[in-house]
């Protein structure tokens, strides 16, 4: 449904003027000139085709239409304030915004973030969930961990390596892959079909469970659902502590991966990027 509403600035000017019964006081509150407030209120009156105020030499008086409109506009502005405040993080000073997929946060950042915060007291971090490269243009993040191909993620991003597609499962799941539940992340260019070709199999393996990310595939594998073809970068910790095992030594070089980019204007962003690169280098598996 298409909404045709007056500009929010007109409504705010009316609400402030009605509370103060003064264009001058409303202007001081909103940081505008008295003439701007008066003009916006007049524009609203013309739009609604009603008179909202009686102009007096020493102030304003609400008309019946103004009194009827005020509580509705006030309540709506209050609701907008509540909705927006849920996303606010306070002062931007000392705040580092990191944009990454839930998979990266869950499997790569979360197990290590406590140590980073310990080494950087006073720093606050905001984690923003994103997946595809075109989502990052709106994230306004200091650090971005983008998923995609080299052509998609931009020249300023460095791929986190090593990163291959590997088949993993919970310990104890045995049998020919053709008879097991295979899990695949959709939306990527490579999967069990390409892995089957690299393995030299006569018949292409067909997955029976599809998820929207490598991290979700890894979660299912850890919980014993089946064999997931997933990122070795994400799987490194779970492999090292034995939650999963590699079911074949065949690794598939993937056209897509996780790319790190950090703002050169932010020292905390550079520190986080260097820290994450060192963590990947020291904890990565060659499985």
CSV table of C-alpha atoms in Angstrom, one decimal:
chain,number,residue,atom,x,y,z
A,1,UNK,CA,0.0,0.0,0.0
A,2,UNK,CA,1.4,3.4,-1.0
A,3,UNK,CA,1.3,6.0,1.8
A,4,UNK,CA,1.0,9.7,1.1
A,5,UNK,CA,2.1,11.4,4.3
A,6,UNK,CA,3.2,14.9,5.1
A,7,UNK,CA,6.9,15.3,5.7
A,8,UNK,CA,8.0,14.3,9.1
A,9,UNK,CA,9.6,17.7,9.7
A,10,UNK,CA,6.1,19.3,9.3
A,11,UNK,CA,4.7,17.0,11.9
A,12,UNK,CA,7.5,17.5,14.3
A,13,UNK,CA,7.2,21.3,14.0
A,14,UNK,CA,3.5,21.1,14.6
A,15,UNK,CA,3.9,18.9,17.7
A,16,UNK,CA,6.6,21.1,19.3
A,17,UNK,CA,4.6,24.3,18.5
A,18,UNK,CA,1.5,22.8,20.0
A,19,UNK,CA,3.3,21.7,23.2
A,20,UNK,CA,4.9,25.1,23.7
A,21,UNK,CA,2.1,27.2,22.1
A,22,UNK,CA,5.0,29.1,20.5
A,23,UNK,CA,6.8,29.0,17.2
A,24,UNK,CA,9.8,30.6,18.8
A,25,UNK,CA,10.1,27.9,21.6
A,26,UNK,CA,9.6,25.2,19.0
A,27,UNK,CA,12.4,26.6,16.9
A,28,UNK,CA,14.7,26.6,19.9
A,29,UNK,CA,13.9,23.0,20.7
A,30,UNK,CA,14.3,21.7,17.1
A,31,UNK,CA,17.3,23.9,16.2
A,32,UNK,CA,15.4,25.7,13.4
A,33,UNK,CA,14.5,29.3,12.8
A,34,UNK,CA,11.1,30.7,13.9
A,35,UNK,CA,10.2,31.4,10.3
A,36,UNK,CA,11.0,27.9,9.3
A,37,UNK,CA,8.8,26.5,12.0
A,38,UNK,CA,6.0,28.8,11.0
A,39,UNK,CA,6.3,27.9,7.3
A,40,UNK,CA,6.3,24.2,8.0
A,41,UNK,CA,3.2,24.5,10.1
A,42,UNK,CA,1.5,26.6,7.5
A,43,UNK,CA,2.4,23.9,4.8
A,44,UNK,CA,0.9,21.2,7.0
A,45,UNK,CA,-2.3,23.3,7.4
A,46,UNK,CA,-2.5,23.7,3.6
A,47,UNK,CA,-1.9,20.0,3.1
A,48,UNK,CA,-4.6,19.0,5.6
A,49,UNK,CA,-6.9,21.8,4.6
A,50,UNK,CA,-7.6,22.8,8.2
A,51,UNK,CA,-6.4,25.6,10.5
A,52,UNK,CA,-4.4,24.1,13.4
A,53,UNK,CA,-3.5,27.3,15.3
A,54,UNK,CA,-5.0,30.7,16.1
A,55,UNK,CA,-2.1,33.1,15.8
A,56,UNK,CA,-2.1,35.7,18.6
A,57,UNK,CA,0.2,38.6,19.4
A,58,UNK,CA,1.8,36.8,22.3
A,59,UNK,CA,1.6,33.2,21.3
A,60,UNK,CA,-0.6,30.5,19.8
A,61,UNK,CA,-3.9,28.8,20.6
A,62,UNK,CA,-4.9,25.4,19.2
A,63,UNK,CA,-8.0,25.1,17.2
A,64,UNK,CA,-10.4,22.2,17.6
A,65,UNK,CA,-8.7,20.5,14.7
A,66,UNK,CA,-5.3,21.1,16.3
A,67,UNK,CA,-6.4,19.7,19.6
A,68,UNK,CA,-7.7,16.6,17.8
A,69,UNK,CA,-4.5,16.1,15.9
A,70,UNK,CA,-2.0,16.7,18.6
A,71,UNK,CA,-2.4,13.5,20.7
A,72,UNK,CA,-2.2,11.3,17.6
A,73,UNK,CA,0.9,13.0,16.3
A,74,UNK,CA,2.5,13.0,19.7
A,75,UNK,CA,1.8,9.3,20.2
A,76,UNK,CA,3.2,8.5,16.7
A,77,UNK,CA,6.4,10.4,17.3
A,78,UNK,CA,6.8,8.6,20.6
A,79,UNK,CA,6.4,5.2,18.8
A,80,UNK,CA,9.0,6.3,16.2
A,81,UNK,CA,11.4,7.3,19.0
A,82,UNK,CA,11.0,3.9,20.7
A,83,UNK,CA,11.5,2.0,17.4
A,84,UNK,CA,14.7,4.0,16.6
A,85,UNK,CA,16.1,3.9,20.1
A,86,UNK,CA,16.2,0.0,19.9
A,87,UNK,CA,18.9,0.4,17.3
A,88,UNK,CA,21.0,3.1,18.9
A,89,UNK,CA,24.2,2.3,20.6
A,90,UNK,CA,24.9,5.6,22.3
A,91,UNK,CA,27.9,7.8,21.6
A,92,UNK,CA,30.0,6.7,18.6
A,93,UNK,CA,33.2,7.4,20.5
A,94,UNK,CA,35.0,4.2,21.2
A,95,UNK,CA,32.6,2.2,19.1
A,96,UNK,CA,33.9,-0.3,16.5
A,97,UNK,CA,31.4,-1.5,14.0
A,98,UNK,CA,32.1,-4.9,12.5
A,99,UNK,CA,29.9,-6.2,9.6
A,100,UNK,CA,30.0,-9.9,9.0
A,101,UNK,CA,27.7,-12.8,8.4
A,102,UNK,CA,26.2,-14.7,11.3
A,103,UNK,CA,28.4,-17.7,10.2
A,104,UNK,CA,31.6,-15.6,10.7
A,105,UNK,CA,30.4,-14.2,14.0
A,106,UNK,CA,29.4,-17.6,15.3
A,107,UNK,CA,32.4,-19.7,14.2
A,108,UNK,CA,35.3,-17.2,13.8
A,109,UNK,CA,34.8,-14.1,15.9
A,110,UNK,CA,32.8,-15.3,19.0
A,111,UNK,CA,35.3,-17.9,20.3
A,112,UNK,CA,38.0,-15.3,20.2
A,113,UNK,CA,36.4,-11.9,21.0
A,114,UNK,CA,36.8,-12.1,24.7
A,115,UNK,CA,40.6,-12.0,24.3
A,116,UNK,CA,40.5,-9.1,21.9
A,117,UNK,CA,38.3,-7.0,24.3
A,118,UNK,CA,40.6,-7.9,27.2
A,119,UNK,CA,43.5,-6.4,25.2
A,120,UNK,CA,41.5,-3.3,24.3
A,121,UNK,CA,39.7,-2.0,27.4
A,122,UNK,CA,37.1,0.7,26.9
A,123,UNK,CA,36.4,-0.3,23.3
A,124,UNK,CA,32.8,-1.1,22.4
A,125,UNK,CA,32.0,-3.4,19.5
A,126,UNK,CA,28.8,-3.4,17.4
A,127,UNK,CA,28.4,-6.6,15.2
A,128,UNK,CA,26.2,-6.1,12.1
A,129,UNK,CA,24.8,-9.1,10.3
A,130,UNK,CA,25.4,-9.1,6.6
A,131,UNK,CA,25.9,-11.9,4.0
A,132,UNK,CA,26.3,-10.8,0.4
A,133,UNK,CA,28.6,-8.1,-0.9
A,134,UNK,CA,25.9,-5.7,-2.0
A,135,UNK,CA,24.7,-5.5,1.6
A,136,UNK,CA,27.9,-3.9,2.8
A,137,UNK,CA,27.3,-0.6,1.0
A,138,UNK,CA,24.7,0.2,3.7
A,139,UNK,CA,26.4,-1.1,6.7
A,140,UNK,CA,28.8,1.9,7.4
A,141,UNK,CA,31.1,-0.5,9.2
A,142,UNK,CA,34.7,0.1,10.3
A,143,UNK,CA,35.6,-3.6,9.6
A,144,UNK,CA,33.8,-5.8,7.0
A,145,UNK,CA,34.2,-9.5,6.4
A,146,UNK,CA,32.5,-9.9,3.0
A,147,UNK,CA,31.5,-13.2,1.4
A,148,UNK,CA,31.8,-13.6,-2.3
A,149,UNK,CA,34.2,-13.9,-5.2
A,150,UNK,CA,37.2,-11.6,-5.7
A,151,UNK,CA,35.3,-9.7,-8.3
A,152,UNK,CA,32.3,-9.1,-6.0
A,153,UNK,CA,34.0,-8.0,-2.8
A,154,UNK,CA,36.1,-5.1,-4.1
A,155,UNK,CA,39.9,-4.5,-4.5
A,156,UNK,CA,40.3,-3.2,-0.9
A,157,UNK,CA,39.5,-6.7,0.6
A,158,UNK,CA,41.9,-9.5,1.4
A,159,UNK,CA,40.8,-13.1,1.5
A,160,UNK,CA,41.2,-15.0,4.7
A,161,UNK,CA,43.1,-18.2,4.0
A,162,UNK,CA,43.4,-21.1,4.0
A,163,UNK,CA,39.8,-21.7,3.0
A,164,UNK,CA,38.6,-24.8,1.0
A,165,UNK,CA,35.4,-26.7,0.9
A,166,UNK,CA,35.7,-29.9,2.9
A,167,UNK,CA,33.2,-32.6,3.8
A,168,UNK,CA,32.7,-32.9,7.6
A,169,UNK,CA,30.4,-34.8,10.0
A,170,UNK,CA,30.0,-35.6,13.6
A,171,UNK,CA,32.2,-38.5,14.8
A,172,UNK,CA,30.6,-41.9,14.4
A,173,UNK,CA,28.7,-41.2,11.1
A,174,UNK,CA,30.1,-43.8,8.7
A,175,UNK,CA,29.2,-45.3,5.4
A,176,UNK,CA,29.4,-44.5,1.7
A,177,UNK,CA,28.6,-40.9,1.0
A,178,UNK,CA,25.9,-42.0,-1.4
A,179,UNK,CA,24.0,-43.4,1.5
A,180,UNK,CA,24.5,-40.5,4.0
A,181,UNK,CA,22.5,-37.3,4.4
A,182,UNK,CA,24.4,-34.6,2.5
A,183,UNK,CA,24.1,-30.9,3.4
A,184,UNK,CA,24.8,-28.1,1.0
A,185,UNK,CA,24.9,-24.3,1.3
A,186,UNK,CA,22.8,-22.8,-1.6
A,187,UNK,CA,23.6,-19.5,-3.2
A,188,UNK,CA,27.3,-20.4,-3.8
A,189,UNK,CA,28.8,-21.5,-7.1
A,190,UNK,CA,30.2,-24.8,-6.0
A,191,UNK,CA,28.8,-27.7,-4.0
A,192,UNK,CA,28.6,-31.5,-3.9
A,193,UNK,CA,28.4,-31.7,-7.7
A,194,UNK,CA,31.9,-30.1,-8.1
A,195,UNK,CA,33.3,-32.0,-5.2
A,196,UNK,CA,32.1,-35.3,-6.8
A,197,UNK,CA,33.9,-34.4,-10.0
A,198,UNK,CA,37.1,-33.6,-8.2
A,199,UNK,CA,36.8,-36.9,-6.3
A,200,UNK,CA,36.5,-38.7,-9.6
A,201,UNK,CA,33.2,-40.3,-8.8
A,202,UNK,CA,31.2,-41.8,-11.6
A,203,UNK,CA,27.9,-40.5,-10.1
A,204,UNK,CA,27.3,-37.0,-8.8
A,205,UNK,CA,26.4,-36.8,-5.2
A,206,UNK,CA,23.0,-35.3,-4.5
A,207,UNK,CA,22.4,-33.4,-1.3
A,208,UNK,CA,19.1,-33.8,0.6
A,209,UNK,CA,19.4,-30.9,3.0
A,210,UNK,CA,19.9,-27.3,1.8
A,211,UNK,CA,20.8,-24.3,4.0
A,212,UNK,CA,21.6,-20.7,3.3
A,213,UNK,CA,25.1,-20.5,4.7
A,214,UNK,CA,28.3,-22.5,5.4
A,215,UNK,CA,27.8,-21.8,9.1
A,216,UNK,CA,24.4,-23.3,9.1
A,217,UNK,CA,25.7,-26.4,7.3
A,218,UNK,CA,28.4,-26.7,9.9
A,219,UNK,CA,25.9,-26.4,12.7
A,220,UNK,CA,23.9,-29.3,11.3
A,221,UNK,CA,27.1,-31.4,10.9
A,222,UNK,CA,28.1,-30.8,14.5
A,223,UNK,CA,24.6,-31.9,15.6
A,224,UNK,CA,24.9,-35.2,13.7
A,225,UNK,CA,22.4,-34.4,10.9
A,226,UNK,CA,24.8,-35.6,8.1
A,227,UNK,CA,27.8,-34.7,6.1
A,228,UNK,CA,28.2,-31.0,5.3
A,229,UNK,CA,30.3,-29.5,2.6
A,230,UNK,CA,31.5,-26.3,4.3
A,231,UNK,CA,34.3,-23.8,4.7
A,232,UNK,CA,37.5,-25.1,6.3
A,233,UNK,CA,38.0,-21.6,7.7
A,234,UNK,CA,34.8,-21.8,9.7
A,235,UNK,CA,35.3,-25.5,10.6
A,236,UNK,CA,38.8,-25.1,12.1
A,237,UNK,CA,37.8,-24.9,15.8
A,238,UNK,CA,35.3,-27.7,15.6
A,239,UNK,CA,37.8,-29.9,13.9
A,240,UNK,CA,40.5,-29.2,16.4
A,241,UNK,CA,38.3,-29.9,19.4
A,242,UNK,CA,36.8,-33.1,17.9
A,243,UNK,CA,33.2,-32.0,17.4
A,244,UNK,CA,33.5,-32.9,13.8
A,245,UNK,CA,35.8,-35.0,11.6
A,246,UNK,CA,36.8,-34.8,7.9
A,247,UNK,CA,35.2,-37.7,6.0
A,248,UNK,CA,37.5,-37.4,2.9
A,249,UNK,CA,40.8,-35.8,2.2
A,250,UNK,CA,39.5,-34.3,-1.0
A,251,UNK,CA,39.3,-30.6,-0.7
A,252,UNK,CA,37.6,-28.3,-3.2
A,253,UNK,CA,39.2,-24.9,-4.0
A,254,UNK,CA,36.3,-22.5,-3.8
A,255,UNK,CA,35.6,-19.5,-6.0
A,256,UNK,CA,34.0,-17.7,-3.1
A,257,UNK,CA,35.3,-17.0,0.3
A,258,UNK,CA,35.6,-14.6,3.2
A,259,UNK,CA,37.3,-11.3,2.5
A,260,UNK,CA,38.5,-8.8,5.2
A,261,UNK,CA,38.4,-5.0,4.7
A,262,UNK,CA,39.1,-2.3,7.3
A,263,UNK,CA,38.8,1.4,7.4
A,264,UNK,CA,42.3,3.0,7.1
A,265,UNK,CA,41.0,6.0,9.1
A,266,UNK,CA,40.3,4.0,12.2
A,267,UNK,CA,43.0,2.7,14.5
A,268,UNK,CA,40.7,0.3,16.3
A,269,UNK,CA,39.6,-1.1,12.9
A,270,UNK,CA,43.1,-1.7,11.8
A,271,UNK,CA,43.9,-3.3,15.2
A,272,UNK,CA,40.9,-5.6,14.9
A,273,UNK,CA,41.8,-6.5,11.3
A,274,UNK,CA,45.4,-7.4,12.2
A,275,UNK,CA,44.2,-9.4,15.2
A,276,UNK,CA,41.7,-11.4,13.2
A,277,UNK,CA,44.3,-12.1,10.5
A,278,UNK,CA,46.7,-13.4,13.2
A,279,UNK,CA,44.0,-15.5,14.7
A,280,UNK,CA,43.2,-17.1,11.4
A,281,UNK,CA,46.9,-17.8,10.7
A,282,UNK,CA,47.5,-19.4,14.1
A,283,UNK,CA,44.3,-21.4,14.3
A,284,UNK,CA,43.7,-22.4,10.7
A,285,UNK,CA,43.7,-26.1,9.9
A,286,UNK,CA,45.1,-27.8,6.8
A,287,UNK,CA,42.4,-30.4,6.9
